[in-house]
Amino acid sequence: MAFAETPSLIVLLCSLVTVFSSPVPVDVHHEAREEITTLSSDQVTSFKPYTYFAAVASSKCDANSGFTTTASGGDGGDTQFWYVGYDPSLNTVVVGHQGTDADNIQSILVDADFFQDELDQTFFPGIDTSIKVHNGFSEAHARAAPDVLAAVQTTLADHSGASVTTTGHSLGAALALLDAVYLRLHLPSSTVFKTVGYGMPRVGNQEFADYVDAHVTFSGGGLSRINNQKDPIPILPGRGLGFHHPSGEIHIQESNAWDACPGQDNTDERCTVGAVPNIFVSDSDDHSGPYDSIVMGCT
């Protein structure tokens, strides 16, 4: 599997939502009260296997020795390519999603459909109707969700006690976050989950961000949202449209230091919202990385 993602997507997406990316007043309830901390070199290195999985190009997946694929699918258009497999070194079932293919108009239209809607109760039974998410992301997720769940269940049956990790870059990270919510509702409560997203756009409203923090970010393996320098995608869609990030941000500085930014949409200048207050000070080249020397996309 080798998927392309180019800066032309970013230019298009930014042009669609520039008006909505302006800052909004800070909600003190969600303002960080903890200190920003810099990750150690060992902590940074610990993310590398997940970075390879998020990159999803076959040569990079092979870098995680022993990984075996259970199933894969998607068409690279309105249904992003995905795969499910098992990594014995991490004892985890991995669910990886493709980012946007800028050469495929259907893929781009998924990003452009940024109106909010309720989550489908078929896939998210019992979830509160106040929780709303990006319609394009939600519909793309729904097209693959049953097959992804079946593949995860099959893999867990073969590897009792394994955890489940969802990961992806850009649009793929958004789908991974939706998977983190979805799979929890359909797998045994004893299952341990971890989500690692790279260059993740905002996925839902404040209620969604709060739900994610309560059920994903601070549960099991947690949520890590890794943003590189002045990447514009994590500030889109804008908060002016009612979109909010959950907690879990790690921001890579120009010095290559990785800073953990507590809280939702932390406005400190060492974090993405503070460092990239609008797209005019962003750099689309930062979207693909590097993330600890790994660049997303085809090789």
Short mmCIF file of C-alpha atoms in Angstrom, two decimals:
data_model
loop_
_atom_site.label_atom_id
_atom_site.label_comp_id
_atom_site.label_asym_id
_atom_site.label_seq_id
_atom_site.Cartn_x
_atom_site.Cartn_y
_atom_site.Cartn_z
CA MET A 1 0.00 0.00 0.00
CA ALA A 2 1.42 3.36 -0.99
CA PHE A 3 -0.63 6.49 -0.73
CA ALA A 4 0.11 10.00 -1.96
CA GLU A 5 -0.66 13.18 -0.07
CA THR A 6 0.57 16.50 -1.45
CA PRO A 7 0.50 20.14 -0.32
CA SER A 8 -2.00 20.96 -3.06
CA LEU A 9 -4.70 19.48 -0.83
CA ILE A 10 -3.71 21.86 1.93
CA VAL A 11 -3.93 24.88 -0.35
CA LEU A 12 -7.44 23.84 -1.45
CA LEU A 13 -8.66 23.07 2.06
CA CYS A 14 -7.27 26.31 3.44
CA SER A 15 -8.94 28.30 0.67
CA LEU A 16 -12.27 26.71 1.57
CA VAL A 17 -12.15 27.46 5.30
CA THR A 18 -9.87 30.46 5.77
CA VAL A 19 -12.73 32.60 6.99
CA PHE A 20 -13.46 30.11 9.74
CA SER A 21 -9.94 29.72 11.16
CA SER A 22 -9.80 32.98 13.10
CA PRO A 23 -9.33 32.83 16.86
CA VAL A 24 -12.27 32.80 19.24
CA PRO A 25 -12.36 33.81 22.90
CA VAL A 26 -10.73 31.27 25.19
CA ASP A 27 -13.06 29.08 27.24
CA VAL A 28 -11.38 29.12 30.64
CA HIS A 29 -13.00 25.79 31.48
CA HIS A 30 -10.81 24.15 28.85
CA GLU A 31 -7.69 26.28 29.25
CA ALA A 32 -4.69 24.19 30.30
CA ARG A 33 -3.72 24.34 33.95
CA GLU A 34 -0.76 21.97 33.69
CA GLU A 35 2.72 22.88 32.57
CA ILE A 36 3.98 22.24 29.05
CA THR A 37 6.67 19.58 29.20
CA THR A 38 9.31 18.46 26.72
CA LEU A 39 9.43 14.77 25.89
CA SER A 40 12.65 12.87 26.50
CA SER A 41 14.47 11.27 23.57
CA ASP A 42 13.22 7.85 24.71
CA GLN A 43 9.64 9.12 24.76
CA VAL A 44 10.00 10.54 21.25
CA THR A 45 11.52 7.29 19.98
CA SER A 46 8.63 5.30 21.44
CA PHE A 47 6.31 6.88 18.86
CA LYS A 48 8.34 5.71 15.86
CA PRO A 49 6.49 2.39 15.29
CA TYR A 50 3.19 4.27 15.19
CA THR A 51 4.65 6.85 12.82
CA TYR A 52 5.59 4.08 10.41
CA PHE A 53 2.08 2.65 10.62
CA ALA A 54 0.54 6.09 10.01
CA ALA A 55 2.74 6.57 6.96
CA VAL A 56 1.03 3.44 5.55
CA ALA A 57 3.31 3.06 2.52
CA SER A 58 4.10 -0.65 2.30
CA SER A 59 7.85 -0.19 2.57
CA LYS A 60 7.35 1.76 5.81
CA CYS A 61 4.95 -0.78 7.29
CA ASP A 62 7.63 -3.38 6.66
CA ALA A 63 9.93 -1.40 8.94
CA ASN A 64 7.92 -2.80 11.88
CA SER A 65 9.34 -6.31 11.91
CA GLY A 66 6.86 -9.14 12.21
CA PHE A 67 3.76 -7.12 11.36
CA THR A 68 1.10 -9.20 9.61
CA THR A 69 -1.94 -7.85 7.77
CA THR A 70 -5.37 -9.31 8.50
CA ALA A 71 -7.43 -7.30 6.02
CA SER A 72 -7.38 -4.12 3.96
CA GLY A 73 -9.84 -2.17 1.86
CA GLY A 74 -10.97 1.16 0.48
CA ASP A 75 -10.75 2.70 -2.96
CA GLY A 76 -8.60 5.77 -2.28
CA GLY A 77 -11.50 8.06 -3.21
CA ASP A 78 -14.56 8.50 -1.06
CA THR A 79 -13.43 5.51 1.02
CA GLN A 80 -9.83 5.93 2.12
CA PHE A 81 -7.56 2.89 1.99
CA TRP A 82 -7.30 1.16 5.35
CA TYR A 83 -5.65 -1.89 6.83
CA VAL A 84 -5.88 -3.99 10.00
CA GLY A 85 -3.07 -6.19 11.25
CA TYR A 86 -1.08 -7.38 14.24
CA ASP A 87 2.27 -6.24 15.61
CA PRO A 88 3.80 -8.86 17.94
CA SER A 89 6.46 -6.53 19.35
CA LEU A 90 3.75 -4.16 20.61
CA ASN A 91 1.14 -6.91 21.11
CA THR A 92 -1.41 -4.67 19.45
CA VAL A 93 -3.95 -4.83 16.66
CA VAL A 94 -3.21 -1.90 14.36
CA VAL A 95 -5.88 -0.02 12.40
CA GLY A 96 -4.32 2.36 9.87
CA HIS A 97 -6.09 4.84 7.60
CA GLN A 98 -4.94 6.65 4.46
CA GLY A 99 -4.78 10.42 4.41
CA THR A 100 -6.24 12.51 1.58
CA ASP A 101 -5.12 11.67 -1.95
CA ALA A 102 -4.81 15.12 -3.54
CA ASP A 103 -4.98 13.53 -7.01
CA ASN A 104 -8.47 12.15 -6.34
CA ILE A 105 -11.37 14.61 -6.38
CA GLN A 106 -13.59 12.28 -4.31
CA SER A 107 -10.97 12.20 -1.59
CA ILE A 108 -10.71 16.00 -1.59
CA LEU A 109 -14.49 16.34 -1.38
CA VAL A 110 -14.46 14.32 1.84
CA ASP A 111 -12.36 17.08 3.43
CA ALA A 112 -14.48 19.86 1.93
CA ASP A 113 -17.75 18.61 3.45
CA PHE A 114 -17.04 20.27 6.80
CA PHE A 115 -20.61 20.87 7.99
CA GLN A 116 -21.38 19.24 11.33
CA ASP A 117 -23.88 16.45 11.87
CA GLU A 118 -24.83 13.97 14.57
CA LEU A 119 -23.07 10.62 14.70
CA ASP A 120 -25.05 7.76 13.16
CA GLN A 121 -26.62 5.70 15.96
CA THR A 122 -26.13 2.59 13.82
CA PHE A 123 -22.39 2.89 14.36
CA PHE A 124 -22.38 4.88 17.60
CA PRO A 125 -25.30 3.45 19.60
CA GLY A 126 -26.36 5.49 22.60
CA ILE A 127 -24.05 8.43 21.94
CA ASP A 128 -25.55 11.79 22.88
CA THR A 129 -27.16 13.72 20.03
CA SER A 130 -25.41 16.92 21.16
CA ILE A 131 -22.17 15.40 19.84
CA LYS A 132 -21.58 16.50 16.25
CA VAL A 133 -18.72 15.85 13.85
CA HIS A 134 -17.40 16.81 10.41
CA ASN A 135 -19.89 15.29 7.95
CA GLY A 136 -17.30 14.28 5.34
CA PHE A 137 -15.16 12.50 7.92
CA SER A 138 -18.19 10.78 9.43
CA GLU A 139 -19.49 9.49 6.10
CA ALA A 140 -16.05 8.29 5.00
CA HIS A 141 -15.65 6.50 8.31
CA ALA A 142 -19.05 4.81 8.00
CA ARG A 143 -18.22 3.35 4.59
CA ALA A 144 -15.37 1.29 6.04
CA ALA A 145 -16.48 0.85 9.66
CA PRO A 146 -18.19 -2.59 9.45
CA ASP A 147 -15.26 -4.16 7.59
CA VAL A 148 -12.73 -2.58 9.95
CA LEU A 149 -14.62 -3.85 13.00
CA ALA A 150 -14.86 -7.37 11.57
CA ALA A 151 -11.12 -7.41 10.85
CA VAL A 152 -10.29 -6.16 14.35
CA GLN A 153 -12.54 -8.81 15.91
CA THR A 154 -10.87 -11.52 13.82
CA THR A 155 -7.40 -10.35 14.80
CA LEU A 156 -8.28 -10.10 18.49
CA ALA A 157 -9.66 -13.64 18.37
CA ASP A 158 -6.27 -14.82 17.09
CA HIS A 159 -4.30 -12.75 19.63
CA SER A 160 -6.10 -12.84 22.95
CA GLY A 161 -5.11 -10.01 25.26
CA ALA A 162 -3.78 -7.74 22.52
CA SER A 163 -4.53 -4.02 22.65
CA VAL A 164 -5.99 -2.02 19.75
CA THR A 165 -4.16 0.94 18.19
CA THR A 166 -5.74 3.32 15.68
CA THR A 167 -3.51 5.63 13.70
CA GLY A 168 -3.27 7.80 10.60
CA HIS A 169 -2.05 11.09 9.16
CA SER A 170 -4.23 14.10 8.26
CA LEU A 171 -7.64 12.78 7.14
CA GLY A 172 -6.38 9.37 8.22
CA ALA A 173 -5.86 10.73 11.74
CA ALA A 174 -9.44 12.02 11.81
CA LEU A 175 -10.70 8.58 10.80
CA ALA A 176 -8.48 6.99 13.44
CA LEU A 177 -10.06 9.21 16.10
CA LEU A 178 -13.56 8.24 14.97
CA ASP A 179 -12.45 4.60 15.10
CA ALA A 180 -11.27 5.13 18.67
CA VAL A 181 -14.81 6.14 19.63
CA TYR A 182 -16.56 3.59 17.41
CA LEU A 183 -14.57 0.47 18.28
CA ARG A 184 -14.97 1.04 22.02
CA LEU A 185 -18.73 0.73 21.58
CA HIS A 186 -18.46 -2.67 19.87
CA LEU A 187 -15.55 -4.47 21.54
CA PRO A 188 -15.25 -5.95 25.05
CA SER A 189 -14.88 -3.35 27.80
CA SER A 190 -11.59 -4.97 28.83
CA THR A 191 -9.97 -3.99 25.51
CA VAL A 192 -7.15 -1.46 25.88
CA PHE A 193 -7.05 1.23 23.18
CA LYS A 194 -4.41 3.68 21.97
CA THR A 195 -4.76 6.37 19.30
CA VAL A 196 -1.88 8.22 17.67
CA GLY A 197 -2.73 10.82 15.02
CA TYR A 198 -0.36 12.99 12.97
CA GLY A 199 -1.40 16.37 11.56
CA MET A 200 -4.98 15.73 12.66
CA PRO A 201 -7.65 18.27 11.64
CA ARG A 202 -10.40 19.16 14.07
CA VAL A 203 -13.08 16.48 13.92
CA GLY A 204 -16.06 17.65 15.97
CA ASN A 205 -17.70 20.15 18.29
CA GLN A 206 -17.00 20.91 21.95
CA GLU A 207 -19.23 18.05 23.09
CA PHE A 208 -17.27 15.66 20.87
CA ALA A 209 -13.95 16.92 22.25
CA ASP A 210 -15.21 16.47 25.81
CA TYR A 211 -16.49 12.97 25.03
CA VAL A 212 -13.14 12.01 23.52
CA ASP A 213 -11.29 13.28 26.58
CA ALA A 214 -13.58 11.31 28.89
CA HIS A 215 -13.47 8.05 26.93
CA VAL A 216 -10.29 8.12 24.82
CA THR A 217 -7.65 10.67 25.84
CA PHE A 218 -7.38 9.68 29.48
CA SER A 219 -8.31 6.02 29.11
CA GLY A 220 -6.09 3.01 28.40
CA GLY A 221 -3.26 3.93 26.05
CA GLY A 222 -4.77 7.36 25.51
CA LEU A 223 -4.73 9.81 22.61
CA SER A 224 -1.68 11.57 21.18
CA ARG A 225 -2.15 14.25 18.49
CA ILE A 226 1.27 14.98 17.02
CA ASN A 227 1.59 18.26 15.09
CA ASN A 228 4.68 19.37 13.21
CA GLN A 229 5.84 22.98 13.52
CA LYS A 230 3.56 25.34 11.53
CA ASP A 231 1.36 22.75 9.86
CA PRO A 232 -1.97 24.47 9.00
CA ILE A 233 -4.18 21.37 9.02
CA PRO A 234 -4.50 21.05 12.84
CA ILE A 235 -6.10 24.53 13.02
CA LEU A 236 -8.77 23.50 10.48
CA PRO A 237 -11.74 23.58 10.40
CA GLY A 238 -11.64 26.74 12.47
CA ARG A 239 -13.04 27.21 15.95
CA GLY A 240 -15.31 29.86 14.46
CA LEU A 241 -17.22 26.97 12.89
CA GLY A 242 -17.67 25.34 16.28
CA PHE A 243 -14.88 22.77 15.92
CA HIS A 244 -12.66 21.90 18.88
CA HIS A 245 -9.74 19.55 19.47
CA PRO A 246 -9.66 17.15 22.39
CA SER A 247 -6.59 17.11 24.61
CA GLY A 248 -3.44 15.11 23.87
CA GLU A 249 -1.42 17.48 21.66
CA ILE A 250 2.30 17.01 21.13
CA HIS A 251 3.84 19.88 19.17
CA ILE A 252 7.14 19.46 17.33
CA GLN A 253 9.19 22.66 17.44
CA GLU A 254 11.62 23.98 14.83
CA SER A 255 14.36 22.78 17.19
CA ASN A 256 12.84 19.26 16.85
CA ALA A 257 11.88 19.28 20.53
CA TRP A 258 8.55 17.54 21.16
CA ASP A 259 6.41 19.48 23.66
CA ALA A 260 3.36 17.98 25.37
CA CYS A 261 0.62 20.63 25.44
CA PRO A 262 -2.06 19.93 28.06
CA GLY A 263 -5.68 20.91 27.54
CA GLN A 264 -7.85 21.42 24.49
CA ASP A 265 -6.59 23.82 21.80
CA ASN A 266 -3.83 25.14 24.06
CA THR A 267 -3.11 28.74 23.04
CA ASP A 268 0.46 28.85 24.35
CA GLU A 269 2.92 29.81 21.58
CA ARG A 270 4.71 26.49 22.11
CA CYS A 271 1.53 24.71 20.98
CA THR A 272 -0.15 24.67 17.58
CA VAL A 273 -2.98 27.15 18.16
CA GLY A 274 -0.54 29.67 19.64
CA ALA A 275 2.19 29.06 17.06
CA VAL A 276 -0.20 29.03 14.09
CA PRO A 277 -3.04 31.46 14.93
CA ASN A 278 -4.11 31.57 11.27
CA ILE A 279 -3.17 29.95 7.98
CA PHE A 280 -1.23 33.00 6.77
CA VAL A 281 1.61 32.23 9.19
CA SER A 282 1.49 28.49 8.49
CA ASP A 283 3.76 26.36 6.30
CA SER A 284 2.05 23.59 4.33
CA ASP A 285 5.38 21.80 3.87
CA ASP A 286 5.33 20.98 7.59
CA HIS A 287 2.23 18.85 7.15
CA SER A 288 4.11 15.82 5.83
CA GLY A 289 6.78 15.99 8.53
CA PRO A 290 9.35 15.02 9.35
CA TYR A 291 8.10 13.27 12.46
CA ASP A 292 11.32 12.10 14.13
CA SER A 293 12.92 11.78 10.65
CA ILE A 294 9.90 10.08 9.04
CA VAL A 295 8.09 11.90 6.22
CA MET A 296 4.53 10.89 5.37
CA GLY A 297 3.62 9.82 1.87
CA CYS A 298 4.99 7.59 -0.85
CA THR A 299 8.57 6.40 -0.95
#
